[in-house]
mmCIF file of C-alpha atoms in Angstrom:
data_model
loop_
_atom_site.group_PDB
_atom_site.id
_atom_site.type_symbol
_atom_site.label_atom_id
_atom_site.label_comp_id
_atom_site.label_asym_id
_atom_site.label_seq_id
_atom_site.Cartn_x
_atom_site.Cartn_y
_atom_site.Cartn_z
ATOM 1 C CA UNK A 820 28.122 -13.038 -16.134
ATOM 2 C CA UNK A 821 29.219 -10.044 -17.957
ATOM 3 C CA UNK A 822 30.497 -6.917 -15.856
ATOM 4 C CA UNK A 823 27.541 -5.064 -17.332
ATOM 5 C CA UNK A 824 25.408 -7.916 -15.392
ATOM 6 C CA UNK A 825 26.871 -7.672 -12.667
ATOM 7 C CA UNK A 826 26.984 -3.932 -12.119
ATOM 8 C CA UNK A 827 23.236 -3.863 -13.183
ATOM 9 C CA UNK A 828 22.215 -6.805 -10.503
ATOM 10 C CA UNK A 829 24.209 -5.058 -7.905
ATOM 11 C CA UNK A 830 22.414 -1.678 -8.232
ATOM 12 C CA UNK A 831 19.051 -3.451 -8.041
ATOM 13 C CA UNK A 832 20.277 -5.314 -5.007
ATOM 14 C CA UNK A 833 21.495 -1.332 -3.581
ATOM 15 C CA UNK A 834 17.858 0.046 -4.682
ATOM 16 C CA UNK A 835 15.857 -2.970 -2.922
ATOM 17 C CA UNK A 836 18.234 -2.724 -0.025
ATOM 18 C CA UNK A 837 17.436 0.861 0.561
ATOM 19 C CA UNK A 838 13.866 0.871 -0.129
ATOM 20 C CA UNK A 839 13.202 -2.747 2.785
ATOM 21 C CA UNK A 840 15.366 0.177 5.145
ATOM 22 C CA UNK A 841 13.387 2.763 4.384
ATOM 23 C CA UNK A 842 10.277 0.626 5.170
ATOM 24 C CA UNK A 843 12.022 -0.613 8.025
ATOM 25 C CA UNK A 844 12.847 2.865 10.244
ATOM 26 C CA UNK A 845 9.203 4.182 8.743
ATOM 27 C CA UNK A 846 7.576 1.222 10.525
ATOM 28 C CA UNK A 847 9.847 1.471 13.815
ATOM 29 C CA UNK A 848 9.968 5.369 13.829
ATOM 30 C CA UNK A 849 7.641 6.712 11.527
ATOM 31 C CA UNK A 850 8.335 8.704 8.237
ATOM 32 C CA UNK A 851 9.956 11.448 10.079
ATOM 33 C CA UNK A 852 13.161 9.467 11.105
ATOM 34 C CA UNK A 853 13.638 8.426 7.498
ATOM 35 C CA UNK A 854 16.153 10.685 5.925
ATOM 36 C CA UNK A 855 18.864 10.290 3.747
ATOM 37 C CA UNK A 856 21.419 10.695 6.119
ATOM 38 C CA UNK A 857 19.899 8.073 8.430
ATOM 39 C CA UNK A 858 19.297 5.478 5.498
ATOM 40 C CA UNK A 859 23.259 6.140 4.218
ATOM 41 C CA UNK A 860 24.110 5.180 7.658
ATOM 42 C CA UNK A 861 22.089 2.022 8.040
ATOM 43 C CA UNK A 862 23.159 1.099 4.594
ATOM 44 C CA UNK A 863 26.131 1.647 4.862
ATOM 45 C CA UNK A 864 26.861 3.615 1.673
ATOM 46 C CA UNK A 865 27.421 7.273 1.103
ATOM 47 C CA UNK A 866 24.370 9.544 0.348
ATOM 48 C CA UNK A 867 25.975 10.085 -3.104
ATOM 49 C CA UNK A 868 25.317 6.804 -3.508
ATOM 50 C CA UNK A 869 22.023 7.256 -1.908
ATOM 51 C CA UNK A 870 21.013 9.948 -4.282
ATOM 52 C CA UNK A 871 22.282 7.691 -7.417
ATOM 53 C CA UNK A 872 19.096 5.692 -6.783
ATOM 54 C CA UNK A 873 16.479 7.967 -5.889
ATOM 55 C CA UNK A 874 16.770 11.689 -5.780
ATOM 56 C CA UNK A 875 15.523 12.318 -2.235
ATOM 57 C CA UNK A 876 12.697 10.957 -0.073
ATOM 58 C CA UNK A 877 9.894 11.530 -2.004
ATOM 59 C CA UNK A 878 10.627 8.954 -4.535
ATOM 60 C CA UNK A 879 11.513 6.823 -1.856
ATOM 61 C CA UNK A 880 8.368 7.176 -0.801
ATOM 62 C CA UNK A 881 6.789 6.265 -4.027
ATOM 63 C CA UNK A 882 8.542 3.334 -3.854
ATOM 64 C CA UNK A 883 7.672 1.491 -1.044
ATOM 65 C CA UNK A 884 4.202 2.676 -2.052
ATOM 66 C CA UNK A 885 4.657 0.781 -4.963
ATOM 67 C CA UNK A 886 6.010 -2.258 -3.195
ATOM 68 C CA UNK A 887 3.217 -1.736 -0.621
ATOM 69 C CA UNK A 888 0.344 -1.708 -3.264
ATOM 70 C CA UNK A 889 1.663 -5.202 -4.733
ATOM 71 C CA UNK A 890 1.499 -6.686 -1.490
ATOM 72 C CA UNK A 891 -2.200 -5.149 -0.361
ATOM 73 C CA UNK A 892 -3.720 -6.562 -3.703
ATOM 74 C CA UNK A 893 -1.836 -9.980 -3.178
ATOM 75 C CA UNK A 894 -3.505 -9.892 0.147
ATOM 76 C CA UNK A 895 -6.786 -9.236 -1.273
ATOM 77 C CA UNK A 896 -6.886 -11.489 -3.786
ATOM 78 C CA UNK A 897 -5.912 -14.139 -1.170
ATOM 79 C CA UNK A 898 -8.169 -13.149 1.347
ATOM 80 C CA UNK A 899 -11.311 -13.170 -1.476
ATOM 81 C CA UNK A 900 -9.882 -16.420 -3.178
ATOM 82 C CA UNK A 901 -11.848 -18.781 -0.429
ATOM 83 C CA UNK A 902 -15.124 -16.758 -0.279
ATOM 84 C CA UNK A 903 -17.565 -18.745 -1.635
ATOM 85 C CA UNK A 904 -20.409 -15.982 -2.355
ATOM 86 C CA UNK A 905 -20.147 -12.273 -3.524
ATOM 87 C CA UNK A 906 -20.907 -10.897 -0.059
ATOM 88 C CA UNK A 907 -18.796 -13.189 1.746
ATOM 89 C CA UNK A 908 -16.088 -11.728 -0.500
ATOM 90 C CA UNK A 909 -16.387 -8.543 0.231
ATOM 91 C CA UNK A 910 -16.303 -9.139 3.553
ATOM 92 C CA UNK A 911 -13.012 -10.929 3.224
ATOM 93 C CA UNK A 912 -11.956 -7.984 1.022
ATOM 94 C CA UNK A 913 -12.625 -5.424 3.852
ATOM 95 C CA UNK A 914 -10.949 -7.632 6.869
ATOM 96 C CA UNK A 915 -7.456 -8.129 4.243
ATOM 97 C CA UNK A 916 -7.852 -4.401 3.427
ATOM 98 C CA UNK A 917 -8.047 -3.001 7.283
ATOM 99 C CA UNK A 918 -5.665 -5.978 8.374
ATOM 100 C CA UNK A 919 -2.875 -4.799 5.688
ATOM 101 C CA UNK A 920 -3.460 -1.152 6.943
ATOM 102 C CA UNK A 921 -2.985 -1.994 11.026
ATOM 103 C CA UNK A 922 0.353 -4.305 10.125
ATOM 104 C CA UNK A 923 1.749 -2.268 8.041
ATOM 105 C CA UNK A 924 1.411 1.531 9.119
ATOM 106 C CA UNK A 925 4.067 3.471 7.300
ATOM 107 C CA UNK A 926 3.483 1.379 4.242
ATOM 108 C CA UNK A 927 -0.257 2.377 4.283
ATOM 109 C CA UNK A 928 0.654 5.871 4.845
ATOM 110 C CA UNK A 929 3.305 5.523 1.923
ATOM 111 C CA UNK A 930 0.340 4.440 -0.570
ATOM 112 C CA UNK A 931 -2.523 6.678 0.310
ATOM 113 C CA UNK A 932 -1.482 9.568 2.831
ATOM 114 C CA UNK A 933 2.233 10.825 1.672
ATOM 115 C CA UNK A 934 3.450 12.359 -1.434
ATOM 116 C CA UNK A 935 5.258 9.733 -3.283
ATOM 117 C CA UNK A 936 5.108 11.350 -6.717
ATOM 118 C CA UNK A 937 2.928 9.136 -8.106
ATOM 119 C CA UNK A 938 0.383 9.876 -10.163
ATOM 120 C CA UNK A 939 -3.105 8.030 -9.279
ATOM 121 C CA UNK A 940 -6.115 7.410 -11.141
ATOM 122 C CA UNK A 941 -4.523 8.399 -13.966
ATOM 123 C CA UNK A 942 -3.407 6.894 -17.495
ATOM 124 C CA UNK A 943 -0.001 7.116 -16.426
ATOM 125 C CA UNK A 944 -0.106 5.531 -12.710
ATOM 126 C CA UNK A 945 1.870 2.728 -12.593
ATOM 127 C CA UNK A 946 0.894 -1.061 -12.840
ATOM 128 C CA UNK A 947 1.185 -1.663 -9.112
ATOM 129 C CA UNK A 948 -1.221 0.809 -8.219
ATOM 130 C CA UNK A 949 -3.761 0.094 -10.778
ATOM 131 C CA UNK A 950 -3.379 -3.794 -9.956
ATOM 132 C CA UNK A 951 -4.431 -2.706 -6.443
ATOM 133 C CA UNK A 952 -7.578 -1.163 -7.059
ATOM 134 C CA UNK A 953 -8.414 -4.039 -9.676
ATOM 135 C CA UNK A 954 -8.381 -5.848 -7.085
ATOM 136 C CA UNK A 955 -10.647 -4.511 -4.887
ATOM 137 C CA UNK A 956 -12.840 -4.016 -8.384
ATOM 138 C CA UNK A 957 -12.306 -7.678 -9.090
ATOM 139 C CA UNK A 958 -14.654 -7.863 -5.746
ATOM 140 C CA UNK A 959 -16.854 -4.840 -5.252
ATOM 141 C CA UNK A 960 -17.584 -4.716 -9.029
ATOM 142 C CA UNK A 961 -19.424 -7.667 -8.709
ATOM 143 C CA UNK A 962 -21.782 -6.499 -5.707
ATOM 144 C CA UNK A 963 -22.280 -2.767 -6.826
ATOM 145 C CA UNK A 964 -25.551 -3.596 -7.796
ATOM 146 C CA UNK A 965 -28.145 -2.262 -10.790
ATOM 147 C CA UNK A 966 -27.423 0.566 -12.115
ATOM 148 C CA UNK A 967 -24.605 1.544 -10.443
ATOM 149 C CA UNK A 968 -21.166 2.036 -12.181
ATOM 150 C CA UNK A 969 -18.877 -0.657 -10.239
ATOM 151 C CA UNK A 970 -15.738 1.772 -10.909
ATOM 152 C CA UNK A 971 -17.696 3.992 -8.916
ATOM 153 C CA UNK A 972 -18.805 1.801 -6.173
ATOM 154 C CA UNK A 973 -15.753 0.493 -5.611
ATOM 155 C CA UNK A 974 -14.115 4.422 -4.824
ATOM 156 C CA UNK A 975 -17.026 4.796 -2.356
ATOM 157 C CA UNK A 976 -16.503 1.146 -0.421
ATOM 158 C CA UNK A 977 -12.539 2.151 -0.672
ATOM 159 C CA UNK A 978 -12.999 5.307 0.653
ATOM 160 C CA UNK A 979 -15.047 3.703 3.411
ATOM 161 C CA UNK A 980 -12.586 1.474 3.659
ATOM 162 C CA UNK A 981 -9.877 3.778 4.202
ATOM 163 C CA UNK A 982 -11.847 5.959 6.412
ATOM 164 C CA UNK A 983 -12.178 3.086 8.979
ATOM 165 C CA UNK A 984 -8.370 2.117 9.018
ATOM 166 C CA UNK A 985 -7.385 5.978 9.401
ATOM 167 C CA UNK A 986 -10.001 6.816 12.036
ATOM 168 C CA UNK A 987 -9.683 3.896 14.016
ATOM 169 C CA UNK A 988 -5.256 4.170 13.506
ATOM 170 C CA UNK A 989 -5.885 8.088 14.918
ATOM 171 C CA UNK A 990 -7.983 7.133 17.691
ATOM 172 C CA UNK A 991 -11.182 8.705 16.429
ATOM 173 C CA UNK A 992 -13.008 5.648 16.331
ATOM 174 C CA UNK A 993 -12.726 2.981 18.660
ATOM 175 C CA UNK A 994 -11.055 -0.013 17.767
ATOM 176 C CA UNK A 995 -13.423 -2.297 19.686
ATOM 177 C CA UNK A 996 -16.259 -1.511 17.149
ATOM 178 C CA UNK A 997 -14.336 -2.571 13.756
ATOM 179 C CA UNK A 998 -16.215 -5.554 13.055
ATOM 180 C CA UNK A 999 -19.590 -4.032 13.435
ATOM 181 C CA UNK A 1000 -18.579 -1.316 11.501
ATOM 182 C CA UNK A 1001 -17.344 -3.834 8.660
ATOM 183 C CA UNK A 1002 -20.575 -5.710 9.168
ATOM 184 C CA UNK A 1003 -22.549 -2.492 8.649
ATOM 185 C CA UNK A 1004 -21.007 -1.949 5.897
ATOM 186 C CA UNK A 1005 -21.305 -5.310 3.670
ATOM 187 C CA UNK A 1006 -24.450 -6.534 5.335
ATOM 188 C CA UNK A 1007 -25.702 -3.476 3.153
ATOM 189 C CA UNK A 1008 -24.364 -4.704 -0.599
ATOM 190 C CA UNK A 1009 -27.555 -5.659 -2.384
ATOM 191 C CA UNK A 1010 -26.415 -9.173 -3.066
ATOM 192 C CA UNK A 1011 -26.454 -12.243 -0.841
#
């Protein structure tokens, strides 16, 4: 292995081991106790060093969103994999979905609640994000129903979706009532 190599494998190895702390204290403390100070600490390297790799929290941010959105569409595409009819995958779809949101808070937040820098539904959003709302199209397109756009449908579901894990997270819905709510909501879709 060259120096080059080695230099290059040991920065990745810096940049994954700041972003799994960062993800870390934001799960245990919330977003607020993440700072560079604290992560230079835990880390155990300078915040020069910090700073090298990501120019403050923000893009910190972004990137455990992007981790975050690989995981929520491998979870998803799992969770959908065994469904054996279009409803019964969306169903599966929304329980993965508001599953990934309650275990991982701060990564939830990361992807659709704090400013990350990342452009979304745009040309230029990056692969992770896109590959995690194909995957809730790869579902929802399929149950949208005539004459409506599945891009479109699959927004609305999401931001059902979404509305569910924040509401019931807050404490404005109760938590008791998920499953009827998710029943509600796919017992509607105008497939079987």
């Amino acid at each position: 292995m060259s120096v080059q190599e080695r230099k290059e494998r040991e920065r990745a190895d810096r940049e994954r081991l700041i972003v799994t702390t960062a993800r870390e204290l934001a799960e245990q403390q919330g977003w607020d106790a993440v700072t560079t100070r604290r992560l230079a600490e835990r880390i155990e390297y300078s915040q020069p060093v910090l700073y090298s790799h990501f120019r403050g929290k923000r893009e910190i941010i972004g990137a455990v969103a992007l981790q975050g959105a690989t995981e929520m569409a491998v979870a998803v595409r799992a969770a959908t994999a065994a469904a054996k009819s279009p409803r019964a995958r969306a169903y599966a779809l929304a329980r993965a979905y508001l599953d990934f949101a309650t275990r991982n808070p701060a990564v939830y937040d990361a992807i659709f609640q704090l400013d990350g820098g990342l452009p979304y539904a745009r040309e230029d959003t990056p692969e992770p994000l896109k590959d995690a709302f194909a995957a809730l199209f790869e579902t929802l397109g399929e149950v949208a129903g005539d004459g409506v756009e599945p891009g479109l449908f699959t927004e609305v579901f999401w931001a059902s979706l979404h509305g569910v894990a924040t509401l019931t997270r807050s404490g404005r819905l109760p938590p008791e009532h998920t499953e009827q709510r998710l029943k509600l909501l796919v017992d509607r879709l105008p497939v079987s």
